[in-house]
Tab-separated table of C-alpha atoms and ligand atoms in Angstrom:
chain	number	residue	atom	x	y	z
A	1	UNK	CA	44.791	39.369	82.255
A	2	UNK	CA	47.661	41.665	83.741
A	3	UNK	CA	49.431	39.970	81.088
A	4	UNK	CA	46.963	40.273	78.362
A	5	UNK	CA	46.528	43.897	79.308
A	6	UNK	CA	50.471	45.120	79.497
A	7	UNK	CA	50.521	43.751	75.253
A	8	UNK	CA	47.799	44.615	74.414
A	9	UNK	CA	48.190	48.225	76.288
A	10	UNK	CA	51.479	48.354	74.572
A	11	UNK	CA	50.279	46.874	70.934
A	12	UNK	CA	47.320	49.278	70.580
A	13	UNK	CA	47.336	53.110	70.306
A	14	UNK	CA	49.011	55.956	68.182
A	15	UNK	CA	49.960	53.887	65.776
A	16	UNK	CA	46.000	52.261	65.255
A	17	UNK	CA	44.469	55.069	64.689
A	18	UNK	CA	46.598	57.983	64.401
A	19	UNK	CA	48.959	56.383	62.243
A	20	UNK	CA	48.146	53.994	60.446
A	21	UNK	CA	44.780	55.994	58.679
A	22	UNK	CA	47.246	58.546	57.789
A	23	UNK	CA	49.926	55.932	56.071
A	24	UNK	CA	46.835	54.157	54.715
A	25	UNK	CA	45.599	57.774	53.155
A	26	UNK	CA	49.036	58.569	51.775
A	27	UNK	CA	49.977	55.317	50.131
A	28	UNK	CA	46.301	55.105	48.324
A	29	UNK	CA	44.028	52.491	50.130
A	30	UNK	CA	42.988	49.770	50.320
A	31	UNK	CA	46.509	47.656	48.779
A	32	UNK	CA	48.362	49.439	52.183
A	33	UNK	CA	45.359	47.449	53.950
A	34	UNK	CA	44.881	44.654	52.481
A	35	UNK	CA	48.806	44.962	52.627
A	36	UNK	CA	48.946	45.490	56.057
A	37	UNK	CA	46.173	42.917	57.109
A	38	UNK	CA	47.484	39.887	55.194
A	39	UNK	CA	50.904	41.000	57.137
A	40	UNK	CA	49.504	41.308	60.813
A	41	UNK	CA	48.616	37.338	60.858
A	42	UNK	CA	51.088	35.942	58.203
A	43	UNK	CA	54.405	37.699	59.502
A	44	UNK	CA	53.291	39.778	61.901
A	45	UNK	CA	51.164	36.797	64.603
A	46	UNK	CA	54.618	34.210	64.500
A	47	UNK	CA	56.665	36.518	65.337
A	48	UNK	CA	54.645	37.447	67.915
A	49	UNK	CA	54.257	34.437	69.151
A	50	UNK	CA	57.813	33.714	68.702
A	51	UNK	CA	58.909	37.039	70.633
A	52	UNK	CA	57.117	35.322	73.766
A	53	UNK	CA	58.825	32.217	73.163
A	54	UNK	CA	62.554	33.363	73.527
A	55	UNK	CA	61.358	36.422	76.508
A	56	UNK	CA	60.199	33.525	78.544
A	57	UNK	CA	62.552	31.626	78.083
A	58	UNK	CA	65.887	33.547	78.708
A	59	UNK	CA	63.104	35.835	81.717
A	60	UNK	CA	65.392	38.332	81.240
A	61	UNK	CA	65.671	41.943	79.075
A	62	UNK	CA	65.529	42.058	75.163
A	63	UNK	CA	69.408	42.051	74.871
A	64	UNK	CA	70.481	39.808	77.779
A	65	UNK	CA	67.668	37.159	76.829
A	66	UNK	CA	68.612	36.764	73.404
A	67	UNK	CA	72.514	36.337	74.326
A	68	UNK	CA	71.155	33.254	76.434
A	69	UNK	CA	68.818	31.674	75.185
A	70	UNK	CA	71.531	32.003	71.768
A	71	UNK	CA	74.710	30.394	74.480
A	72	UNK	CA	72.314	27.602	76.148
A	73	UNK	CA	71.365	26.366	71.909
A	74	UNK	CA	74.707	26.339	70.996
A	75	UNK	CA	74.617	29.560	69.131
A	76	UNK	CA	76.769	32.888	69.342
A	77	UNK	CA	76.228	35.363	71.958
A	78	UNK	CA	76.111	37.369	69.099
A	79	UNK	CA	72.622	37.220	68.477
A	80	UNK	CA	72.242	39.567	70.973
A	81	UNK	CA	71.922	42.053	68.535
A	82	UNK	CA	68.715	41.934	67.522
A	83	UNK	CA	68.434	42.829	71.269
A	84	UNK	CA	70.548	45.710	70.857
A	85	UNK	CA	69.072	46.886	67.815
A	86	UNK	CA	65.780	46.370	69.230
A	87	UNK	CA	66.444	48.388	72.057
A	88	UNK	CA	67.729	51.676	69.669
A	89	UNK	CA	64.691	51.278	67.849
A	90	UNK	CA	62.161	51.690	71.348
A	91	UNK	CA	64.745	55.144	71.916
A	92	UNK	CA	64.360	56.594	68.577
A	93	UNK	CA	60.535	55.756	68.453
A	94	UNK	CA	59.779	57.650	71.855
A	95	UNK	CA	61.214	60.730	70.472
A	96	UNK	CA	58.628	60.778	68.010
A	97	UNK	CA	55.614	59.018	69.098
A	98	UNK	CA	55.896	61.356	72.494
A	99	UNK	CA	55.339	64.114	69.997
A	100	UNK	CA	52.311	63.422	68.990
A	101	UNK	CA	50.984	62.372	72.163
A	102	UNK	CA	50.917	65.903	73.296
A	103	UNK	CA	49.052	66.081	69.588
A	104	UNK	CA	46.569	63.726	71.191
A	105	UNK	CA	46.847	65.456	75.052
A	106	UNK	CA	46.335	69.564	73.968
A	107	UNK	CA	43.296	68.440	71.574
A	108	UNK	CA	41.427	67.041	74.588
A	109	UNK	CA	41.867	70.420	75.512
A	110	UNK	CA	41.172	72.135	72.182
A	111	UNK	CA	37.921	69.797	72.632
A	112	UNK	CA	36.839	70.275	76.577
A	113	UNK	CA	36.757	74.336	74.978
A	114	UNK	CA	34.292	74.263	72.137
A	115	UNK	CA	37.460	75.143	69.965
A	116	UNK	CA	35.194	72.737	66.854
A	117	UNK	CA	31.956	73.614	66.955
A	118	UNK	CA	30.157	73.604	64.196
A	119	UNK	CA	33.416	74.090	62.521
A	120	UNK	CA	33.898	72.332	58.386
A	121	UNK	CA	36.680	70.849	57.018
A	122	UNK	CA	38.310	74.710	56.482
A	123	UNK	CA	38.515	75.634	59.900
A	124	UNK	CA	40.011	71.596	61.783
A	125	UNK	CA	43.031	72.993	58.671
A	126	UNK	CA	43.398	75.733	59.597
A	127	UNK	CA	43.251	75.223	63.911
A	128	UNK	CA	46.263	72.221	62.838
A	129	UNK	CA	48.129	74.624	60.548
A	130	UNK	CA	47.688	77.526	63.521
A	131	UNK	CA	48.934	74.784	66.441
A	132	UNK	CA	51.645	73.168	63.789
A	133	UNK	CA	53.038	76.934	62.790
A	134	UNK	CA	53.122	76.978	67.561
A	135	UNK	CA	56.548	76.029	68.233
A	136	UNK	CA	56.186	76.730	72.360
A	137	UNK	CA	53.121	74.955	72.072
A	138	UNK	CA	53.875	71.619	70.686
A	139	UNK	CA	56.540	71.574	72.708
A	140	UNK	CA	54.995	72.140	75.718
A	141	UNK	CA	52.617	69.049	74.887
A	142	UNK	CA	55.516	66.676	74.090
A	143	UNK	CA	57.288	68.053	77.299
A	144	UNK	CA	54.135	67.960	79.323
A	145	UNK	CA	53.654	63.614	77.820
A	146	UNK	CA	57.008	62.578	77.947
A	147	UNK	CA	57.039	64.081	81.181
A	148	UNK	CA	53.994	61.492	81.880
A	149	UNK	CA	55.594	58.341	80.801
A	150	UNK	CA	58.850	59.293	82.449
A	151	UNK	CA	57.416	59.594	86.360
A	152	UNK	CA	55.176	56.407	85.636
A	153	UNK	CA	58.200	54.324	84.670
A	154	UNK	CA	60.278	56.018	87.321
A	155	UNK	CA	57.651	55.180	89.600
A	156	UNK	CA	57.293	51.894	88.809
A	157	UNK	CA	53.828	52.182	87.920
A	158	UNK	CA	53.302	51.506	85.081
A	159	UNK	CA	50.762	48.548	86.646
A	160	UNK	CA	48.347	50.751	88.086
A	161	UNK	CA	47.857	52.417	84.035
A	162	UNK	CA	47.462	49.452	82.299
A	163	UNK	CA	44.959	48.121	84.862
A	164	UNK	CA	43.160	51.558	83.829
A	165	UNK	CA	42.757	50.229	80.174
A	166	UNK	CA	40.540	47.866	81.332
A	167	UNK	CA	37.748	50.583	81.482
A	168	UNK	CA	39.895	53.224	78.982
A	169	UNK	CA	40.398	50.471	75.887
A	170	UNK	CA	36.794	49.566	75.675
A	171	UNK	CA	35.581	53.459	75.968
A	172	UNK	CA	37.677	53.815	73.018
A	173	UNK	CA	36.461	50.566	71.402
A	174	UNK	CA	32.381	52.090	71.546
A	175	UNK	CA	34.003	55.860	71.096
A	176	UNK	CA	35.303	54.214	67.816
A	177	UNK	CA	32.380	51.971	66.517
A	178	UNK	CA	30.100	54.763	67.240
A	179	UNK	CA	32.525	57.875	65.165
A	180	UNK	CA	31.480	54.512	62.957
A	181	UNK	CA	27.893	54.958	63.011
A	182	UNK	CA	28.118	58.481	62.666
A	183	UNK	CA	29.765	58.987	59.825
A	184	UNK	CA	27.746	56.276	57.675
A	185	UNK	CA	24.883	58.037	59.292
A	186	UNK	CA	25.798	61.935	58.455
A	187	UNK	CA	28.422	61.103	55.491
A	188	UNK	CA	25.884	59.233	52.708
A	189	UNK	CA	27.209	58.401	49.782
A	190	UNK	CA	31.062	59.544	51.357
A	191	UNK	CA	30.516	56.022	53.360
A	192	UNK	CA	30.157	53.531	51.077
A	193	UNK	CA	33.482	55.840	48.853
A	194	UNK	CA	35.530	55.867	52.178
A	195	UNK	CA	34.724	51.621	52.508
A	196	UNK	CA	35.880	51.025	49.217
A	197	UNK	CA	39.024	53.319	49.064
A	198	UNK	CA	40.166	50.961	52.180
A	199	UNK	CA	38.642	47.674	50.660
A	200	UNK	CA	38.939	47.449	46.761
A	201	UNK	CA	41.715	47.090	45.283
A	202	UNK	CA	43.672	49.220	42.859
A	203	UNK	CA	45.933	47.342	42.457
A	204	UNK	CA	47.835	50.704	40.440
A	205	UNK	CA	48.636	51.683	44.236
A	206	UNK	CA	50.888	48.685	44.286
A	207	UNK	CA	53.971	49.680	44.502
A	208	UNK	CA	56.970	48.750	46.550
A	209	UNK	CA	56.826	51.444	48.476
A	210	UNK	CA	53.215	51.053	50.020
A	211	UNK	CA	53.950	47.019	51.256
A	212	UNK	CA	57.126	48.009	53.208
A	213	UNK	CA	54.829	50.964	54.148
A	214	UNK	CA	52.472	47.688	55.245
A	215	UNK	CA	54.636	45.846	56.657
A	216	UNK	CA	56.439	48.067	58.695
A	217	UNK	CA	54.084	49.160	60.445
A	218	UNK	CA	52.882	45.439	60.649
A	219	UNK	CA	55.281	45.615	63.345
A	220	UNK	CA	54.820	48.879	64.885
A	221	UNK	CA	51.524	48.013	65.426
A	222	UNK	CA	51.721	45.105	67.317
A	223	UNK	CA	54.898	46.538	69.194
A	224	UNK	CA	57.275	43.972	67.386
A	225	UNK	CA	60.880	44.324	66.451
A	226	UNK	CA	61.628	46.066	69.559
A	227	UNK	CA	62.837	43.415	72.095
A	228	UNK	CA	59.018	44.764	74.069
A	229	UNK	CA	57.194	41.444	73.545
A	230	UNK	CA	60.641	39.602	74.680
A	231	UNK	CA	61.126	41.746	77.208
A	232	UNK	CA	56.975	40.963	78.403
A	233	UNK	CA	57.515	37.167	77.610
A	234	UNK	CA	59.123	36.724	81.111
A	235	UNK	CA	56.548	37.607	82.987
A	236	UNK	CA	53.934	34.756	80.888
A	237	UNK	CA	53.747	31.577	82.538
A	238	UNK	CA	54.053	28.120	81.192
A	239	UNK	CA	51.066	27.438	81.182
A	240	UNK	CA	49.689	29.986	78.337
A	241	UNK	CA	48.826	29.282	75.159
A	242	UNK	CA	50.961	31.406	73.382
A	243	UNK	CA	49.080	31.875	69.799
A	244	UNK	CA	45.642	31.566	70.736
A	245	UNK	CA	46.596	34.913	73.530
A	246	UNK	CA	48.851	36.426	70.375
A	247	UNK	CA	45.755	35.973	67.676
A	248	UNK	CA	43.790	37.903	70.055
A	249	UNK	CA	45.841	40.842	70.559
A	250	UNK	CA	46.316	40.726	66.633
A	251	UNK	CA	42.865	40.578	66.331
A	252	UNK	CA	42.361	43.680	68.543
A	253	UNK	CA	44.977	45.526	67.161
A	254	UNK	CA	43.126	45.225	63.878
A	255	UNK	CA	39.990	45.612	65.050
A	256	UNK	CA	41.091	49.612	66.394
A	257	UNK	CA	42.800	50.118	63.172
A	258	UNK	CA	39.718	49.392	61.092
A	259	UNK	CA	37.068	51.250	62.886
A	260	UNK	CA	39.921	53.957	63.127
A	261	UNK	CA	39.652	54.225	58.897
A	262	UNK	CA	36.335	53.890	58.933
A	263	UNK	CA	35.213	56.829	61.375
A	264	UNK	CA	37.998	59.064	59.174
A	265	UNK	CA	37.332	58.768	55.466
A	266	UNK	CA	33.844	59.167	55.224
A	267	UNK	CA	35.234	62.534	56.678
A	268	UNK	CA	38.302	62.995	54.314
A	269	UNK	CA	35.421	62.606	51.361
A	270	UNK	CA	32.377	63.397	52.721
A	271	UNK	CA	34.076	66.987	53.382
A	272	UNK	CA	36.636	67.602	50.673
A	273	UNK	CA	39.612	66.795	52.427
A	274	UNK	CA	43.167	65.152	50.954
A	275	UNK	CA	43.680	61.612	52.139
A	276	UNK	CA	47.317	61.833	51.968
A	277	UNK	CA	47.443	65.163	53.818
A	278	UNK	CA	49.830	63.077	55.987
A	279	UNK	CA	50.365	63.075	60.143
A	280	UNK	CA	46.998	65.627	60.917
A	281	UNK	CA	44.582	64.014	59.066
A	282	UNK	CA	42.595	62.067	62.151
A	283	UNK	CA	43.631	66.233	63.456
A	284	UNK	CA	40.998	67.461	60.860
A	285	UNK	CA	38.629	65.108	60.319
A	286	UNK	CA	37.832	63.503	63.595
A	287	UNK	CA	37.464	67.410	64.917
A	288	UNK	CA	34.582	68.145	62.167
A	289	UNK	CA	32.457	65.200	63.944
A	290	UNK	CA	33.067	66.173	66.961
A	291	UNK	CA	31.996	70.317	66.719
A	292	UNK	CA	28.804	68.990	64.766
A	293	UNK	CA	26.864	66.097	66.876
A	294	UNK	CA	24.720	66.838	69.753
A	295	UNK	CA	27.238	65.959	72.847
A	296	UNK	CA	30.188	66.590	70.414
A	297	UNK	CA	32.039	68.670	72.932
A	298	UNK	CA	31.805	66.016	75.952
A	299	UNK	CA	32.758	63.109	73.437
A	300	UNK	CA	35.356	64.456	72.181
A	301	UNK	CA	37.550	64.817	75.089
A	302	UNK	CA	36.815	61.745	76.424
A	303	UNK	CA	37.655	60.470	73.050
A	304	UNK	CA	41.336	62.555	73.106
A	305	UNK	CA	42.032	61.273	77.034
A	306	UNK	CA	41.316	57.405	75.903
A	307	UNK	CA	43.510	57.928	72.664
A	308	UNK	CA	45.955	59.688	75.284
A	309	UNK	CA	45.444	56.882	77.871
A	310	UNK	CA	46.849	54.393	75.120
A	311	UNK	CA	49.270	56.611	73.769
A	312	UNK	CA	50.638	56.099	77.542
A	313	UNK	CA	50.613	52.688	77.709
A	314	UNK	CA	52.242	52.542	74.706
A	315	UNK	CA	55.071	54.681	75.620
A	316	UNK	CA	55.831	53.548	78.856
A	317	UNK	CA	56.568	50.453	77.409
A	318	UNK	CA	58.567	52.132	74.655
A	319	UNK	CA	60.852	54.063	77.632
A	320	UNK	CA	61.045	50.184	79.518
A	321	UNK	CA	63.792	48.833	77.265
A	322	UNK	CA	66.772	51.919	77.182
A	323	UNK	CA	65.940	52.376	81.096
A	324	UNK	CA	66.527	48.595	81.962
A	325	UNK	CA	68.946	49.112	79.991
A	326	UNK	CA	70.686	51.988	81.267
A	327	UNK	CA	70.311	50.248	84.699
A	328	UNK	CA	71.921	47.372	84.504
A	329	UNK	CA	74.637	47.881	82.885
A	330	UNK	CA	75.398	51.763	84.078
A	331	UNK	CA	75.331	51.894	88.372
A	332	UNK	CA	72.963	54.635	87.658
A	333	UNK	CA	69.406	53.561	89.187
A	334	UNK	CA	66.112	53.427	88.387
A	335	UNK	CA	65.156	56.914	88.474
A	336	UNK	CA	68.159	58.325	87.104
A	337	UNK	CA	68.074	55.931	84.787
A	338	UNK	CA	64.682	57.474	83.724
A	339	UNK	CA	65.515	60.625	83.784
A	340	UNK	CA	68.492	60.736	81.262
A	341	UNK	CA	67.305	58.555	78.510
A	342	UNK	CA	64.220	60.379	79.115
A	343	UNK	CA	65.612	63.582	78.470
A	344	UNK	CA	67.397	62.778	75.888
A	345	UNK	CA	64.699	61.085	73.460
A	346	UNK	CA	62.789	64.642	74.639
A	347	UNK	CA	66.017	66.849	73.033
A	348	UNK	CA	65.521	64.322	69.897
A	349	UNK	CA	61.492	64.768	70.544
A	350	UNK	CA	62.522	68.542	70.017
A	351	UNK	CA	64.449	68.574	66.773
A	352	UNK	CA	61.177	66.539	65.844
A	353	UNK	CA	58.936	68.547	66.873
A	354	UNK	CA	61.009	71.445	64.324
A	355	UNK	CA	60.431	69.435	61.467
A	356	UNK	CA	56.921	70.212	61.498
A	357	UNK	CA	57.523	74.024	61.345
A	358	UNK	CA	60.441	75.924	61.731
A	359	UNK	CA	63.461	73.011	60.495
A	360	UNK	CA	60.410	71.570	57.828
A	361	UNK	CA	63.504	72.488	55.016
A	362	UNK	CA	65.943	70.775	57.169
A	363	UNK	CA	66.339	67.440	55.143
A	364	UNK	CA	68.362	64.092	55.017
A	365	UNK	CA	67.640	62.264	51.772
A	366	UNK	CA	64.493	64.583	50.978
A	367	UNK	CA	62.853	63.359	53.805
A	368	UNK	CA	62.530	65.441	57.546
A	369	UNK	CA	63.788	65.245	60.814
A	370	UNK	CA	60.264	63.152	62.237
A	371	UNK	CA	59.945	61.502	58.544
A	372	UNK	CA	63.105	59.863	58.453
A	373	UNK	CA	62.718	58.928	62.049
A	374	UNK	CA	59.715	57.518	60.723
A	375	UNK	CA	61.672	56.195	57.816
A	376	UNK	CA	65.105	54.706	59.022
A	377	UNK	CA	62.340	52.663	62.151
A	378	UNK	CA	59.335	51.109	60.666
A	379	UNK	CA	60.709	50.526	57.766
A	380	UNK	CA	64.278	48.718	58.506
A	381	UNK	CA	64.939	48.664	62.210
A	382	UNK	CA	62.033	47.247	62.564
A	383	UNK	CA	62.057	44.200	59.714
A	384	UNK	CA	65.338	43.804	60.240
A	385	UNK	CA	65.186	43.054	63.608
A	386	UNK	CA	61.687	40.564	63.138
A	387	UNK	CA	63.249	39.177	60.517
A	388	UNK	CA	66.616	38.327	62.729
A	389	UNK	CA	64.223	36.913	66.020
A	390	UNK	CA	62.770	34.369	62.906
A	391	UNK	CA	65.653	32.949	61.938
A	392	UNK	CA	66.590	32.404	65.084
A	393	UNK	CA	63.460	30.985	65.741
A	394	UNK	CA	63.294	29.125	62.819
A	395	UNK	CA	67.097	28.172	62.201
A	396	UNK	CA	68.642	28.226	65.869
A	397	UNK	CA	66.635	27.188	67.520
A	398	UNK	CA	65.780	22.715	69.229
A	399	UNK	CA	62.475	22.788	67.169
A	400	UNK	CA	61.420	19.525	68.880
A	401	UNK	CA	61.227	21.807	72.220
A	402	UNK	CA	59.338	24.685	70.339
A	403	UNK	CA	56.967	22.271	69.423
A	404	UNK	CA	56.060	21.106	73.344
A	405	UNK	CA	55.239	24.475	74.392
A	406	UNK	CA	52.976	25.666	71.297
A	407	UNK	CA	51.232	22.472	72.010
A	408	UNK	CA	50.830	21.592	67.824
A	409	UNK	CA	50.819	18.076	66.315
A	410	UNK	CA	53.240	17.110	63.627
A	411	UNK	CA	51.351	17.758	61.102
A	412	UNK	CA	50.662	21.966	61.646
A	413	UNK	CA	54.480	22.030	63.204
A	414	UNK	CA	55.823	21.296	60.412
A	415	UNK	CA	53.304	23.832	58.656
A	416	UNK	CA	54.804	26.995	61.483
A	417	UNK	CA	58.004	25.802	60.517
A	418	UNK	CA	57.000	25.782	56.877
A	419	UNK	CA	56.028	29.569	57.759
A	420	UNK	CA	59.343	30.229	60.105
A	421	UNK	CA	62.647	29.497	58.502
A	422	UNK	CA	61.079	29.889	54.696
A	423	UNK	CA	58.420	32.020	53.802
A	424	UNK	CA	58.492	34.757	56.164
A	425	UNK	CA	61.867	35.016	55.550
A	426	UNK	CA	61.545	35.067	51.926
A	427	UNK	CA	59.007	37.736	51.716
A	428	UNK	CA	61.045	40.417	54.706
A	429	UNK	CA	63.882	40.496	52.410
A	430	UNK	CA	61.735	40.346	49.943
A	431	UNK	CA	59.656	43.064	50.854
A	432	UNK	CA	62.271	45.565	52.020
A	433	UNK	CA	64.132	45.364	48.598
A	434	UNK	CA	61.606	45.527	46.717
A	435	UNK	CA	61.107	48.630	48.816
A	436	UNK	CA	64.534	50.113	49.072
A	437	UNK	CA	65.112	49.409	45.023
A	438	UNK	CA	61.106	51.931	44.283
B	501	LIG	N1	52.466	49.380	69.047
B	501	LIG	C1	52.226	51.116	69.191
B	501	LIG	C2	51.556	51.356	68.821
B	501	LIG	O1	50.231	51.282	67.631
B	501	LIG	O2	50.611	52.731	68.816
B	501	LIG	C3	53.284	51.474	69.115
B	501	LIG	C4	54.506	51.015	70.018
B	501	LIG	C5	55.124	50.322	71.122
B	501	LIG	C6	55.480	50.720	68.808
B	501	LIG	C7	55.647	50.066	72.000
B	501	LIG	C8	56.130	50.047	69.931
B	501	LIG	C9	56.757	49.839	70.847
B	501	LIG	F1	58.137	49.342	70.605
């Protein structure tokens, strides 16, 4: 149970509620959504199982786990690079994750002050633009969020936070369901429009970029390709059924993302907003609902509190690998290791904050710093590390031991092997090439 909470706590976060809808909106909707669903179950689920399996074997941090398991299988210790790139990925992701976590935190107070009462899309857009333009404001909330993450990691009390998920997660789920129902009731035909935007295939939006974005998001959303799930695997008992536990986590993760999409897009269409608005999408849509429903102020406060908690359980899992690595490789203790890594991540986050305003025009390859960090991690590092993990498990490890560990019949295992050895590596390589040539 504790394990499930930690794994689900890491998986469910801003990725589901903030990133999924905004990417779906930018990538034209259903093609992205459907590819994401396929990627979650066909690629994400087996990689999640594989990361846990390797982590349970290695019992260490991702880098040493990869090294030890590789050596035990008679392979090169260079497989540690899968772990190294993973830790680097988590470090880079946290820098922008903390900025968005800060937005969620600030919106608790904005909602509480009744800022959104009676507002339409124009109003929430204005508030959000003013918010983005205020560097000090963004900096303060990024700092608060990063500080909270660091304190929890430094004091080693993440278990306590994860336990609070027992209340927060169902709360978040219920509120999302409530928002979907609200959207269905008040937005009339816009709900149908949103539904078909998300689920009726529009093949014209099928581009390499959309498919790569969907693959990358499946990794991001399940916290894969960063060694994080590998690290969690070391807490798994031998008797835990990896496949069914992974299935539960994937289903939960997908449900939260889809609910979020169904709550947001009806508001987008009913209020004449742009689906492709980008990173601010939930911050301009949901406040319209909170501003116009009965009890909206209190529900808005609760929603953003739950969202902030969901973001925190993910951000602590993002900080943990870097801190552990510093603890092991340097004479630093836990507290100083946390301080050092948090300060560096925070500083990178400051650059990310500025990319929303003063450094908007500072670009590389046509992308500002926030986009670049996101692109580089989700679309390159995570798929590559995932690919490394699955090739390692499929081709480098003793298959009979894996079969017994997964408790699969020989026939089912043949299917599993085909998936891990052939289907997933080819799919990931193909999507990477297709995505980058686009
Ligand atoms: N999976 C988290 C989310 O969807 O918000 C984000 C995340 C956490 C990504 C941990 C990566 C990670 F290692």
